[in-house]
mmCIF file of C-alpha atoms and ligand atoms in Angstrom:
data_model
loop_
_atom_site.group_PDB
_atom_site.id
_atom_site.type_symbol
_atom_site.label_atom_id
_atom_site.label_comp_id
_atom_site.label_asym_id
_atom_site.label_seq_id
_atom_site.Cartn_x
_atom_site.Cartn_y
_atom_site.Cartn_z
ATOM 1 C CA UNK P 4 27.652 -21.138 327.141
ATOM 2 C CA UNK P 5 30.872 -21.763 329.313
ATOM 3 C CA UNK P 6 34.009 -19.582 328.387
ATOM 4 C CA UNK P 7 37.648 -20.447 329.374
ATOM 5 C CA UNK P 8 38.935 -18.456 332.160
ATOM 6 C CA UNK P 9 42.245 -18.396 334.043
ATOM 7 C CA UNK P 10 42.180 -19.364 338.200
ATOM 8 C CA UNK P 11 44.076 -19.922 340.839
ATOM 9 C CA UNK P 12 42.273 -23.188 341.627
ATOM 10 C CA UNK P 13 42.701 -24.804 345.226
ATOM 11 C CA UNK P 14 42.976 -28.713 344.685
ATOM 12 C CA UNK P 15 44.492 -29.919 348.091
ATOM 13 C CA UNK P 16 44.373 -28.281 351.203
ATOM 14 C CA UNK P 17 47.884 -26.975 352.927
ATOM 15 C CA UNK P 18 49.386 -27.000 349.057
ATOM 16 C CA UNK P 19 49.919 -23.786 346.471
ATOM 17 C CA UNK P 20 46.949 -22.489 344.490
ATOM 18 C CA UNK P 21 47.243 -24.141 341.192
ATOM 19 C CA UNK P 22 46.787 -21.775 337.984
ATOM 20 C CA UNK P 23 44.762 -23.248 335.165
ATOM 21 C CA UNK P 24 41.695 -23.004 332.809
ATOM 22 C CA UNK P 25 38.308 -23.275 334.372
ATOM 23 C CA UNK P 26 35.241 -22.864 331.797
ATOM 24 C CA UNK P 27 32.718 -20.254 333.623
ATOM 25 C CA UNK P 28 29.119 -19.884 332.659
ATOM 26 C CA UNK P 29 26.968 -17.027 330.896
ATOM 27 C CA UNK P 30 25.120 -14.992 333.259
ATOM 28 C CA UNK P 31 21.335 -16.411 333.513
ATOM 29 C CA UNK P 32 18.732 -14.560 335.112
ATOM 30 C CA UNK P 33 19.749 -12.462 337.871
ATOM 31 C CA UNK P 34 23.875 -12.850 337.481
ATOM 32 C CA UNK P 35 26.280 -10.592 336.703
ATOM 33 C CA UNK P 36 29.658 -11.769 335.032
ATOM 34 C CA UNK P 37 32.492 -9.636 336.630
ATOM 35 C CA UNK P 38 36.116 -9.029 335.100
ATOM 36 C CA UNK P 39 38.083 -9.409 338.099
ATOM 37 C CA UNK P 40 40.036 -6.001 338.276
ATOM 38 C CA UNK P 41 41.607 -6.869 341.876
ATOM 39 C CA UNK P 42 41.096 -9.147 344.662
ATOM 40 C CA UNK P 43 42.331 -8.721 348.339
ATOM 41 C CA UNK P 44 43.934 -11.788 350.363
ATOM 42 C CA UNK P 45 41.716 -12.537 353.623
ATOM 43 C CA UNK P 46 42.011 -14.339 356.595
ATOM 44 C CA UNK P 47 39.441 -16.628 355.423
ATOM 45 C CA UNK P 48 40.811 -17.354 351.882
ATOM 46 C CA UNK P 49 43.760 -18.463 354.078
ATOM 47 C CA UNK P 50 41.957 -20.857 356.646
ATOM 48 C CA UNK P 51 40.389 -22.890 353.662
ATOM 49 C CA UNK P 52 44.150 -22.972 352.150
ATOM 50 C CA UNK P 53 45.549 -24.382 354.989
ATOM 51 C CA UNK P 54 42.598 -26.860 355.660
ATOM 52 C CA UNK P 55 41.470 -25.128 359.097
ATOM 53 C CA UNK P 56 37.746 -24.639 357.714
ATOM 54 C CA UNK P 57 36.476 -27.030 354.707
ATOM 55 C CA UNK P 58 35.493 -26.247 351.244
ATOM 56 C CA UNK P 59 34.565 -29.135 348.578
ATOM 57 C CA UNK P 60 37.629 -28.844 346.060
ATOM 58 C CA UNK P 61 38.446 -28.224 343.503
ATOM 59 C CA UNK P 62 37.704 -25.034 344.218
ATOM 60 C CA UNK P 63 38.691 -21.380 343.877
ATOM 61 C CA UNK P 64 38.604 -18.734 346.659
ATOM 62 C CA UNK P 65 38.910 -14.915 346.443
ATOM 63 C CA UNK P 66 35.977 -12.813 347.671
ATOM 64 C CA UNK P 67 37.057 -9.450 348.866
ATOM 65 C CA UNK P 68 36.902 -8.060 345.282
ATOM 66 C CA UNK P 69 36.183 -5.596 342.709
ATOM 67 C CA UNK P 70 35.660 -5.613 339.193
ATOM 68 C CA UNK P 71 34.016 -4.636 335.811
ATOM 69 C CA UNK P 72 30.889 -5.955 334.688
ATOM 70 C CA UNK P 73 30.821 -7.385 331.724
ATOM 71 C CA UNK P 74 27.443 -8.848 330.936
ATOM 72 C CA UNK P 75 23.957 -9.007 332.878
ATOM 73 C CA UNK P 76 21.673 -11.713 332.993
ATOM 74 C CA UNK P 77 18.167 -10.387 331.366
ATOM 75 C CA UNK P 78 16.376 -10.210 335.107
ATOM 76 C CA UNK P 79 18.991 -7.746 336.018
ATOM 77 C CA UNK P 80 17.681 -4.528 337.191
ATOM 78 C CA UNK P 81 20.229 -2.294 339.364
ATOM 79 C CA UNK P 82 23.479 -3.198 337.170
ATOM 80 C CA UNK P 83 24.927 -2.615 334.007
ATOM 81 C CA UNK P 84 27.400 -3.694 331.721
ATOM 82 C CA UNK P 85 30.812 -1.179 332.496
ATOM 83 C CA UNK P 86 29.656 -0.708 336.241
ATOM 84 C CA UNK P 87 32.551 -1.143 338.729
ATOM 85 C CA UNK P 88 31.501 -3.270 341.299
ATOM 86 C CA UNK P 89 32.761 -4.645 344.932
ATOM 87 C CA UNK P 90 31.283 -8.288 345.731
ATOM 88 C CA UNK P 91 29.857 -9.393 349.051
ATOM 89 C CA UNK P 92 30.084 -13.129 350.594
ATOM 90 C CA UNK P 93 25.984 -12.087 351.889
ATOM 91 C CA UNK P 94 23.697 -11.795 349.159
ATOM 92 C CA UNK P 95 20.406 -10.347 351.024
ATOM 93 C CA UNK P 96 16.934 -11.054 349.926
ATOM 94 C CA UNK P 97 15.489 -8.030 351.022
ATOM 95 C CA UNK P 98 12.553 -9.610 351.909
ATOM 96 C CA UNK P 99 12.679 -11.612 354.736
ATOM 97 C CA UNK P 100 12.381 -11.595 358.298
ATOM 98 C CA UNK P 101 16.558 -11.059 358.773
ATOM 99 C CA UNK P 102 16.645 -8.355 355.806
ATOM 100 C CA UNK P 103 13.745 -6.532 357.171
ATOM 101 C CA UNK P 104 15.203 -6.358 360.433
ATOM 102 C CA UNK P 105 18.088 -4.857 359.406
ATOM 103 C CA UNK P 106 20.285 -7.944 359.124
ATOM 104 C CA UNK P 107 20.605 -8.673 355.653
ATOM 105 C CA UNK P 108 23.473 -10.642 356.742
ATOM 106 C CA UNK P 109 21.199 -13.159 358.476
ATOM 107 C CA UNK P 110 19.333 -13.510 354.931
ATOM 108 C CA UNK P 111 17.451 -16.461 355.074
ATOM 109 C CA UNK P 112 16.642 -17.282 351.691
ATOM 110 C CA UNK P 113 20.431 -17.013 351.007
ATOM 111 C CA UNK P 114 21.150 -20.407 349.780
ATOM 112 C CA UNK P 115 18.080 -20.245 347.373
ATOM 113 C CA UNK P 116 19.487 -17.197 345.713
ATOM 114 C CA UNK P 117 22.474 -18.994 345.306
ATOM 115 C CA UNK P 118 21.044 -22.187 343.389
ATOM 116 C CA UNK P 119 21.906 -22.293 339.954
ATOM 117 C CA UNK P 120 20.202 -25.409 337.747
ATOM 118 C CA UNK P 121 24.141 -26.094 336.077
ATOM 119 C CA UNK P 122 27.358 -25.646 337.905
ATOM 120 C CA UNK P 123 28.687 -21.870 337.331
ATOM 121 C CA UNK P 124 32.338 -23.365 337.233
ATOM 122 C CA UNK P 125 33.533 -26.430 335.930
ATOM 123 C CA UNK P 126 37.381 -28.099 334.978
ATOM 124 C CA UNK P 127 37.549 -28.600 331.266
ATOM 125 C CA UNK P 128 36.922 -32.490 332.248
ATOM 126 C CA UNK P 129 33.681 -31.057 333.338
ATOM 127 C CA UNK P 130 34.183 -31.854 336.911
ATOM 128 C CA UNK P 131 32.069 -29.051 338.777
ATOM 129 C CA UNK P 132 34.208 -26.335 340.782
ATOM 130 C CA UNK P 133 33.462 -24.800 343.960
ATOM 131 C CA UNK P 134 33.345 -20.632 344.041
ATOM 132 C CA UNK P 135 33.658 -19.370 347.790
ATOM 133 C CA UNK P 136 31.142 -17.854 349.163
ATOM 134 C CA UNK P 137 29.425 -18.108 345.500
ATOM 135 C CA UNK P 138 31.882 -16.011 344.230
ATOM 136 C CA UNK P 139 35.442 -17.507 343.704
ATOM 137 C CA UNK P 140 37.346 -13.807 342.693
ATOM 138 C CA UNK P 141 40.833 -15.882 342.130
ATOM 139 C CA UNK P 142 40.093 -15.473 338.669
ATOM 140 C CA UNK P 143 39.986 -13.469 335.905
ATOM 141 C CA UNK P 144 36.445 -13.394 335.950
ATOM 142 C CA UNK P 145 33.733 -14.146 338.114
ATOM 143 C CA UNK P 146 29.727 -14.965 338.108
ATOM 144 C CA UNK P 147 27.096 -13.576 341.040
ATOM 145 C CA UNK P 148 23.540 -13.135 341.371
ATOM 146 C CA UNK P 149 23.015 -8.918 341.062
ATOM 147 C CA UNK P 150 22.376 -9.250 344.876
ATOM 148 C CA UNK P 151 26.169 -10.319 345.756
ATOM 149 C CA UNK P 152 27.557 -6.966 344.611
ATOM 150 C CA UNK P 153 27.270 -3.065 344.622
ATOM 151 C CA UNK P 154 28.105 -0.593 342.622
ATOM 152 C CA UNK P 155 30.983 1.405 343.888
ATOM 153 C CA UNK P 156 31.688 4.270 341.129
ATOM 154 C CA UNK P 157 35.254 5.739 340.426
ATOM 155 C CA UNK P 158 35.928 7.730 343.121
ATOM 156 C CA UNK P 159 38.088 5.148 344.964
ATOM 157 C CA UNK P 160 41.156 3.681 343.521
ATOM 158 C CA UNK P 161 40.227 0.144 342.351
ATOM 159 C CA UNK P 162 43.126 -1.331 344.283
ATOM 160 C CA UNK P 163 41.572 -0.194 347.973
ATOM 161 C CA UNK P 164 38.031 -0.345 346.225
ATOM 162 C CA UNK P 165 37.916 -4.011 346.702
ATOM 163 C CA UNK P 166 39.140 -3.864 350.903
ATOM 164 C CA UNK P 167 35.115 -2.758 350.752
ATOM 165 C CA UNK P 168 33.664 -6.203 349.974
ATOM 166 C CA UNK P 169 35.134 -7.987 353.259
ATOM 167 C CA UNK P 170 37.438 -6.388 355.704
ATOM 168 C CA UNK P 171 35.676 -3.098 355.919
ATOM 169 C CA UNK P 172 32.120 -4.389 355.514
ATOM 170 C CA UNK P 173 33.214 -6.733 358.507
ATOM 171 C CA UNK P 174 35.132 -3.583 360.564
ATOM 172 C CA UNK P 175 33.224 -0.822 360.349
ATOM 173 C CA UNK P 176 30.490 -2.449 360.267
ATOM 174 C CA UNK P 177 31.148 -4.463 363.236
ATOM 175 C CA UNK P 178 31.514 -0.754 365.051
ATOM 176 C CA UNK P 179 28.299 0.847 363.514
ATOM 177 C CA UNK P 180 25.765 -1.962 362.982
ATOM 178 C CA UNK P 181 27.118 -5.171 365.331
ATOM 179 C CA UNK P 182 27.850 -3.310 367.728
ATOM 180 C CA UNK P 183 26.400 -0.162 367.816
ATOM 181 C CA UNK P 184 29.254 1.783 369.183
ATOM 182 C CA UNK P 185 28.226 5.554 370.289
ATOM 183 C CA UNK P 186 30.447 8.636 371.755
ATOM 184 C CA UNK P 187 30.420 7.539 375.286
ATOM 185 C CA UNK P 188 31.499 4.124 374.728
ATOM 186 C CA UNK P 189 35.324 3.111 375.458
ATOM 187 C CA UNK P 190 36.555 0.198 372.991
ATOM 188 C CA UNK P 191 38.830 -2.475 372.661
ATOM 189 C CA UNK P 192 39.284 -4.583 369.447
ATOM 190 C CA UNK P 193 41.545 -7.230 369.457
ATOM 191 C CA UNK P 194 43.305 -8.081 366.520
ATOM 192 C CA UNK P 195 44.836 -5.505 363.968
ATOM 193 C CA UNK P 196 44.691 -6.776 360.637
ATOM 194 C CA UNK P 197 42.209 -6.143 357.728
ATOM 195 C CA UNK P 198 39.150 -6.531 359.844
ATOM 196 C CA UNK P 199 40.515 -5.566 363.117
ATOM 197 C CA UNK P 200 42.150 -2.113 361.422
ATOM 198 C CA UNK P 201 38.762 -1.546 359.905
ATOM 199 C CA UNK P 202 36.519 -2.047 363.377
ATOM 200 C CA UNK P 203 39.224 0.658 364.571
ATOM 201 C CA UNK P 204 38.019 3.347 362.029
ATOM 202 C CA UNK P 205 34.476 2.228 362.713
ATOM 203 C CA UNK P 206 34.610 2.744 366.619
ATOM 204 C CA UNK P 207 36.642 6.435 365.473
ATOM 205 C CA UNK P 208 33.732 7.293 362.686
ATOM 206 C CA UNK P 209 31.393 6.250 365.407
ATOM 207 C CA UNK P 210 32.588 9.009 367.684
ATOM 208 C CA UNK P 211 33.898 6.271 370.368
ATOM 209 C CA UNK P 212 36.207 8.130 373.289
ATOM 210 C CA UNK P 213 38.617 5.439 373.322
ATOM 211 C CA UNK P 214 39.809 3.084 371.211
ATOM 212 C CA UNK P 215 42.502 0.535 372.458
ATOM 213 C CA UNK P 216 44.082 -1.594 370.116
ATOM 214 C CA UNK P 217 45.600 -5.021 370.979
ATOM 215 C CA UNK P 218 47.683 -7.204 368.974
ATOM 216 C CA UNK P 219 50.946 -9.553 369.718
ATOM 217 C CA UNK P 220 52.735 -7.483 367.037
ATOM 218 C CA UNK P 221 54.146 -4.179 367.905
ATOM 219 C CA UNK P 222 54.536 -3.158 364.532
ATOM 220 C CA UNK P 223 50.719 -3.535 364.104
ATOM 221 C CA UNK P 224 50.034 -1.307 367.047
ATOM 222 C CA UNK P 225 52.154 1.684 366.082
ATOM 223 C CA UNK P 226 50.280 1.211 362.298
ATOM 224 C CA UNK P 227 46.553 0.763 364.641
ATOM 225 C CA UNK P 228 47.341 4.751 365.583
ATOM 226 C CA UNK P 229 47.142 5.806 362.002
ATOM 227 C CA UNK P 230 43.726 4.466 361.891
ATOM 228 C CA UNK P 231 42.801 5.728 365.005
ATOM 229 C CA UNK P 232 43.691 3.893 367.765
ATOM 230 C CA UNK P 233 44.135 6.226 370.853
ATOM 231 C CA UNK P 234 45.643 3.586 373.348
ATOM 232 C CA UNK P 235 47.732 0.754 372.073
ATOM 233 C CA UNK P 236 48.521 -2.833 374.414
ATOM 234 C CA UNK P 237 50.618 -5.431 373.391
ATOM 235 C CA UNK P 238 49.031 -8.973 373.847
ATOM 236 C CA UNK P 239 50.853 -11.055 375.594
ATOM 237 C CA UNK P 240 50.787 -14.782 375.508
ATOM 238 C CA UNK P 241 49.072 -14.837 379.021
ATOM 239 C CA UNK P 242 45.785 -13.470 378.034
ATOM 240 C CA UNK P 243 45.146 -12.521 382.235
ATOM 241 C CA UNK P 244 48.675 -10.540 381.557
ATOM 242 C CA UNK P 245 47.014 -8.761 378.515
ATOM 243 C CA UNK P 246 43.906 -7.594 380.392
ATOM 244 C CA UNK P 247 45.995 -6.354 382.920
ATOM 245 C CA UNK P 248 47.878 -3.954 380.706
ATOM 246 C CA UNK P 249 43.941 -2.685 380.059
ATOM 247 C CA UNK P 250 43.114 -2.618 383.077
ATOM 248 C CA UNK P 251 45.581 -0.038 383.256
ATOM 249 C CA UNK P 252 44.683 1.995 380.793
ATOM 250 C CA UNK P 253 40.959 1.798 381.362
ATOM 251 C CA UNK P 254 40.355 1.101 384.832
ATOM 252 C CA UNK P 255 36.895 -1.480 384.930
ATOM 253 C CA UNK P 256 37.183 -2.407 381.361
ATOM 254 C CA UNK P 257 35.286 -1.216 378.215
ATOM 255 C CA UNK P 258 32.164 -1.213 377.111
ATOM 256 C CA UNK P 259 32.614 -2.726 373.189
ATOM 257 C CA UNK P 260 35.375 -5.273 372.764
ATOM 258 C CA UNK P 261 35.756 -6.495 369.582
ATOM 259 C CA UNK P 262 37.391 -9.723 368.465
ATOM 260 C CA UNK P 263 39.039 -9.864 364.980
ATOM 261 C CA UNK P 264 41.276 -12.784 365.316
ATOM 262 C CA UNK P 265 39.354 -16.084 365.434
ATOM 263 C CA UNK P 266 40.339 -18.034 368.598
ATOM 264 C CA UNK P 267 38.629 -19.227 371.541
ATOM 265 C CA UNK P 268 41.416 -17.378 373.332
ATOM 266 C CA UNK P 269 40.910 -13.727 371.913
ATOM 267 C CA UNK P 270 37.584 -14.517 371.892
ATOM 268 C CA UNK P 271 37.454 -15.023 375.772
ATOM 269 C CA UNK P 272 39.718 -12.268 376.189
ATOM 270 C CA UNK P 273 37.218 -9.892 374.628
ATOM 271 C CA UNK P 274 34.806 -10.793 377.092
ATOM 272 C CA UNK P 275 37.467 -10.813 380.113
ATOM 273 C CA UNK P 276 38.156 -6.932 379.239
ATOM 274 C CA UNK P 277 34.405 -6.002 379.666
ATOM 275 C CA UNK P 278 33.236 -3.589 381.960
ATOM 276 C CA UNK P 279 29.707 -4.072 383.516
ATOM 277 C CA UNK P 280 26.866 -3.713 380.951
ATOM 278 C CA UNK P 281 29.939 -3.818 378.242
ATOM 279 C CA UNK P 282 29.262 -6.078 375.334
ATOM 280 C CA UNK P 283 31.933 -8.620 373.543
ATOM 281 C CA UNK P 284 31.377 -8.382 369.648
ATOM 282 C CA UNK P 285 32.994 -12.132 368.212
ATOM 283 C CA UNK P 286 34.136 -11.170 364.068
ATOM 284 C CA UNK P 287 36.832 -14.112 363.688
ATOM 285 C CA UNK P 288 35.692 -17.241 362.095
ATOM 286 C CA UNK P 289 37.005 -20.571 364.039
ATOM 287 C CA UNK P 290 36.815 -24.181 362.843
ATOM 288 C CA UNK P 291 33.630 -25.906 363.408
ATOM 289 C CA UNK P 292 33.181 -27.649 366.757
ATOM 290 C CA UNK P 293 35.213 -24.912 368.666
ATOM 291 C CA UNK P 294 33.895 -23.399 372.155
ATOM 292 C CA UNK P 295 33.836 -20.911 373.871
ATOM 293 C CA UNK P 296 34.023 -20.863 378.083
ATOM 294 C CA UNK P 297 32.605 -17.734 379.541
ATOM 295 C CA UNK P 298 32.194 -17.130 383.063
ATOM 296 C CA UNK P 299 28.712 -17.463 384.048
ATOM 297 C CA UNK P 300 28.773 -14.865 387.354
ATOM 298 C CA UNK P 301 30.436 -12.094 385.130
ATOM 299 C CA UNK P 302 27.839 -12.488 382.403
ATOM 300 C CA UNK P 303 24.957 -12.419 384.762
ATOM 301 C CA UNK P 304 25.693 -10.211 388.008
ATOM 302 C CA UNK P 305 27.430 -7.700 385.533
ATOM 303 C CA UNK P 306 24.938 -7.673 382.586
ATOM 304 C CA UNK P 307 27.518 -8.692 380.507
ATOM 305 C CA UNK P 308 26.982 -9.782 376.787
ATOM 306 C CA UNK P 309 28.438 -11.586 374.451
ATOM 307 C CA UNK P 310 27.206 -11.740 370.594
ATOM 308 C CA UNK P 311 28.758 -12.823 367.032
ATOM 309 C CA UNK P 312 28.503 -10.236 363.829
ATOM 310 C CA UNK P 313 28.906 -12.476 360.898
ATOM 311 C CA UNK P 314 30.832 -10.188 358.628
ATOM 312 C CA UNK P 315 30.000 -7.581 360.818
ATOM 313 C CA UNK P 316 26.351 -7.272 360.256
ATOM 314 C CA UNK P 317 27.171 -5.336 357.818
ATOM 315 C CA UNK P 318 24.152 -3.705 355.203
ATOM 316 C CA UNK P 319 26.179 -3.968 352.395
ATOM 317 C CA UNK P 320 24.293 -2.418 349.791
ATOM 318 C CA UNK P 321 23.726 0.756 351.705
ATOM 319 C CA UNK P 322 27.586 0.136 353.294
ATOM 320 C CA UNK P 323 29.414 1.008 349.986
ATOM 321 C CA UNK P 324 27.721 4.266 350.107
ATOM 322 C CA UNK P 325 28.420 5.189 353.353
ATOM 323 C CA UNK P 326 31.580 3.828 353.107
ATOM 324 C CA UNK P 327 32.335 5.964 349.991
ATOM 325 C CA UNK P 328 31.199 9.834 351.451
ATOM 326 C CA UNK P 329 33.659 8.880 354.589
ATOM 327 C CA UNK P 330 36.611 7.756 352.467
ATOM 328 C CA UNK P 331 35.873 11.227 350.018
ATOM 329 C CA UNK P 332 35.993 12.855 352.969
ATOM 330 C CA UNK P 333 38.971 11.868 354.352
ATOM 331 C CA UNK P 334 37.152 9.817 357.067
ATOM 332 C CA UNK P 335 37.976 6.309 356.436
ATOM 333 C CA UNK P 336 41.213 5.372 355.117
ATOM 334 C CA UNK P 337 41.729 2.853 352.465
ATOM 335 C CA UNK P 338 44.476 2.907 350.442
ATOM 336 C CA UNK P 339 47.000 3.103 353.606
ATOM 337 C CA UNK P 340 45.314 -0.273 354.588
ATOM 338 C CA UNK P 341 47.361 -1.746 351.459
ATOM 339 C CA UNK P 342 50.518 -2.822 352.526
ATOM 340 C CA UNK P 343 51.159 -4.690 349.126
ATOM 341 C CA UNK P 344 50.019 -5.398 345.367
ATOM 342 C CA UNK P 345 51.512 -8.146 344.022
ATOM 343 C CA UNK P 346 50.582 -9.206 340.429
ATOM 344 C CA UNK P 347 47.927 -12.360 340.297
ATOM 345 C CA UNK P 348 50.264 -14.863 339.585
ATOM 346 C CA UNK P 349 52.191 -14.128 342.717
ATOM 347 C CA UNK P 350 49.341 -15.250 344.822
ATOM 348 C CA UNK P 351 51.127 -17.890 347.018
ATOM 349 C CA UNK P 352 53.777 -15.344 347.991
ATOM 350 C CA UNK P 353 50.961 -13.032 348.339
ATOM 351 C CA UNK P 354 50.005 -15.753 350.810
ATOM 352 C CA UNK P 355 53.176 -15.996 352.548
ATOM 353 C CA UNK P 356 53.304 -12.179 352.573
ATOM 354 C CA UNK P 357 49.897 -11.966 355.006
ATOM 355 C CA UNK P 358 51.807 -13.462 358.119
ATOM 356 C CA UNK P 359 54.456 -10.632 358.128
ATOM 357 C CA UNK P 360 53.613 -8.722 361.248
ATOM 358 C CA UNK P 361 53.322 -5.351 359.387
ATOM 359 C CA UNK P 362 50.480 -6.688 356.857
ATOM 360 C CA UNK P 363 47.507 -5.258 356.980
ATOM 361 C CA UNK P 364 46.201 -6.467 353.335
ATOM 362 C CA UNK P 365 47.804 -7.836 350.619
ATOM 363 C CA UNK P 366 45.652 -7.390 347.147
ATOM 364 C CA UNK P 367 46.172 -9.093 343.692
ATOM 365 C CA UNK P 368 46.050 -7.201 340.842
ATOM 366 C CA UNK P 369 44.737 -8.535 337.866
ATOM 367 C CA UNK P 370 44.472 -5.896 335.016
ATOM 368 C CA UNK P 371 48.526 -6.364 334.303
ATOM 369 C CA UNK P 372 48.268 -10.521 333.827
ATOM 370 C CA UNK P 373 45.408 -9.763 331.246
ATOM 371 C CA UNK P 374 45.290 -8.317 327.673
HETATM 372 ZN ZN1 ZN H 415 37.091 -12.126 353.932
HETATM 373 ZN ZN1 ZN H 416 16.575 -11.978 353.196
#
């Protein structure tokens, strides 16, 4: 049985969300339905705004998120009606060859546990609606299979609660899983917003000895030090200009760069900035089609490597957990990663808010719009 929800529904790419009724199913099986308590604005949400990467529309997007379950499907097994729980774009299986290497990101039966036999979403016209990343959080409520979400508990405010479903699971775990960052390692990550922020608390959590942050805002950098940033370069538009300011600071390069903007550029500057044996770690999504040109002698002759961590390789289930004990402990900073709440119906300014140089994360909050 569908009930009528309230979303900010994307129709046409480059244009304002649009806020209307969408009917969402009953939870079947192994769903959850999720009151949507708040949502954070990513980097991704954005690019399938504007049009740079492609979603079938209508559609609704939101997926860094937390929330209250409301009901459980009856093949539900680790969650229950009242938990809180933070979402994940990377359902995992558990059971195959990714998942029981450690790389439940990789899941390959992930578009099976996604198939539904009705649409989850649909306009009151009936016309099926898309859900990013099988979630769609830019509404009041939200339906996922039990495998898309973890249970977080109380112990972090809900509004920096949600930062744990994307930008964190992306970060940190970029630092601790993709990368494997250890206490001899000298670091670079490029690109200070929600993800790049986060890889700079992972690379600190993970011991790292230093941790250069690079971004083309200065306001960013002086924020990166909070998090743990012990060297700080301003990127320059000449990216040979940037790694010479590094080059500085860390004569030979480092041995982790990672890349948490999304362009061939940054991504090529991560692997400019390596240091024999060092290893480029790629986080930012770019539009289909693009490539990368990395020189062949420097990869080879210096052992060089360069490697992608979808969402950071993150393990998300086990994640939360971790990600909890370090925030209890003063370890991992969350709520100074909010640089504004805006109510859910200001989501387009929220929007317009993420290019100011100073945002880190902007997050919706839903409770006040309902009753
Ligand atoms: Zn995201
Ligand atoms: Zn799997």
């Amino acid at each position: 049985m569908y009930t009528p929800i309230m979303a900010a529904v994307l129709e046409d790419p480059g244009e304002p969300l649009l806020f209307r009724e969408l009917l969402l199913d009953a939870p079947a099986g192994d769903e959850v339905l999720v009151r949507t308590e708040h949502v954070g604005l990513c980097h991704s949400d954005l690019h399938y705004l504007k049009g740079s990467l492609q979603i079938t529309t209508p559609a609704v997007l939101g997926h860094e998120v937390v929330g209250i379950v409301q009901r459980v499907g009856p093949a539900v097994t680790r969650i229950k009606p009242g938990d809180r729980v933070v979402a994940t774009v990377t359902p995992s299986c558990g059971g195959c060859r990714c998942c029981l290497r450690g790389r439940p990101t990789q899941c390959e039966r992930v578009d099976a546990m996604r198939t539904r036999h009705r649409p989850k979403l649909l306009t009151p016209e009936g016309e099926t609606v898309e859900a990013l990343g099988g979630i769609g959080a830019f509404a009041e409520a939200f339906l996922v299979k039990e495998a898309s979400v973890a249970a977080v508990g109380s112990s972090i405010p809900p509004h920096a609660a949600c930062l744990l479903g994307c930008c964190v699971s992306t970060g940190v775990g970029a630092a601790i899983h993709g990368a494997n960052i250890g206490p001899d390692d000298t670091v670079a990550v490029i690109g200070c917003g929600g993800v790049g922020i986060s890889a700079i608390q992972g690379a600190k959590l993970a011991g790292a000895r230093r941790v250069v942050a690079i971004d083309s805002a200065p306001a960013k950098l002086d924020l990166a030090r909070i998090f743990g940033a012990t060297d700080t370069v301003l990127a320059e538009p000449d990216a040979a200009t940037t790694a010479m300011a590094l080059e500085a600071l860390i004569p030979g390069g480092v041995d982790h760069s990672i890349e948490a903007v999304g362009r061939s550029s940054t991504a090529e500057l991560a692997f400019a900035i390596l240091r024999p044996t060092g290893t480029a770690t790629i986080l930012g999504l770019m539009p289909a089609g693009e490539k990368l040109q990395i020189p062949a002698d420097a990869l080879v002759y210096g052992d060089r490597r360069i490697q992608g961590a979808y969402m950071g390789a993150n393990r998300f289930l086990s994640d939360v957990d971790m990600f909890t004990d370090h925030y209890v402990t003063g370890r991992l900073l969350l709520e100074e990663m909010v640089t504004k709440r805006l109510p859910f119906d200001s989501i387009n300014e929220g929007f317009q808010a993420m290019s100011e140089p100073s945002t880190i994360r902007v997050v919706l909050e839903l409770s006040q719009s309902q009753s």
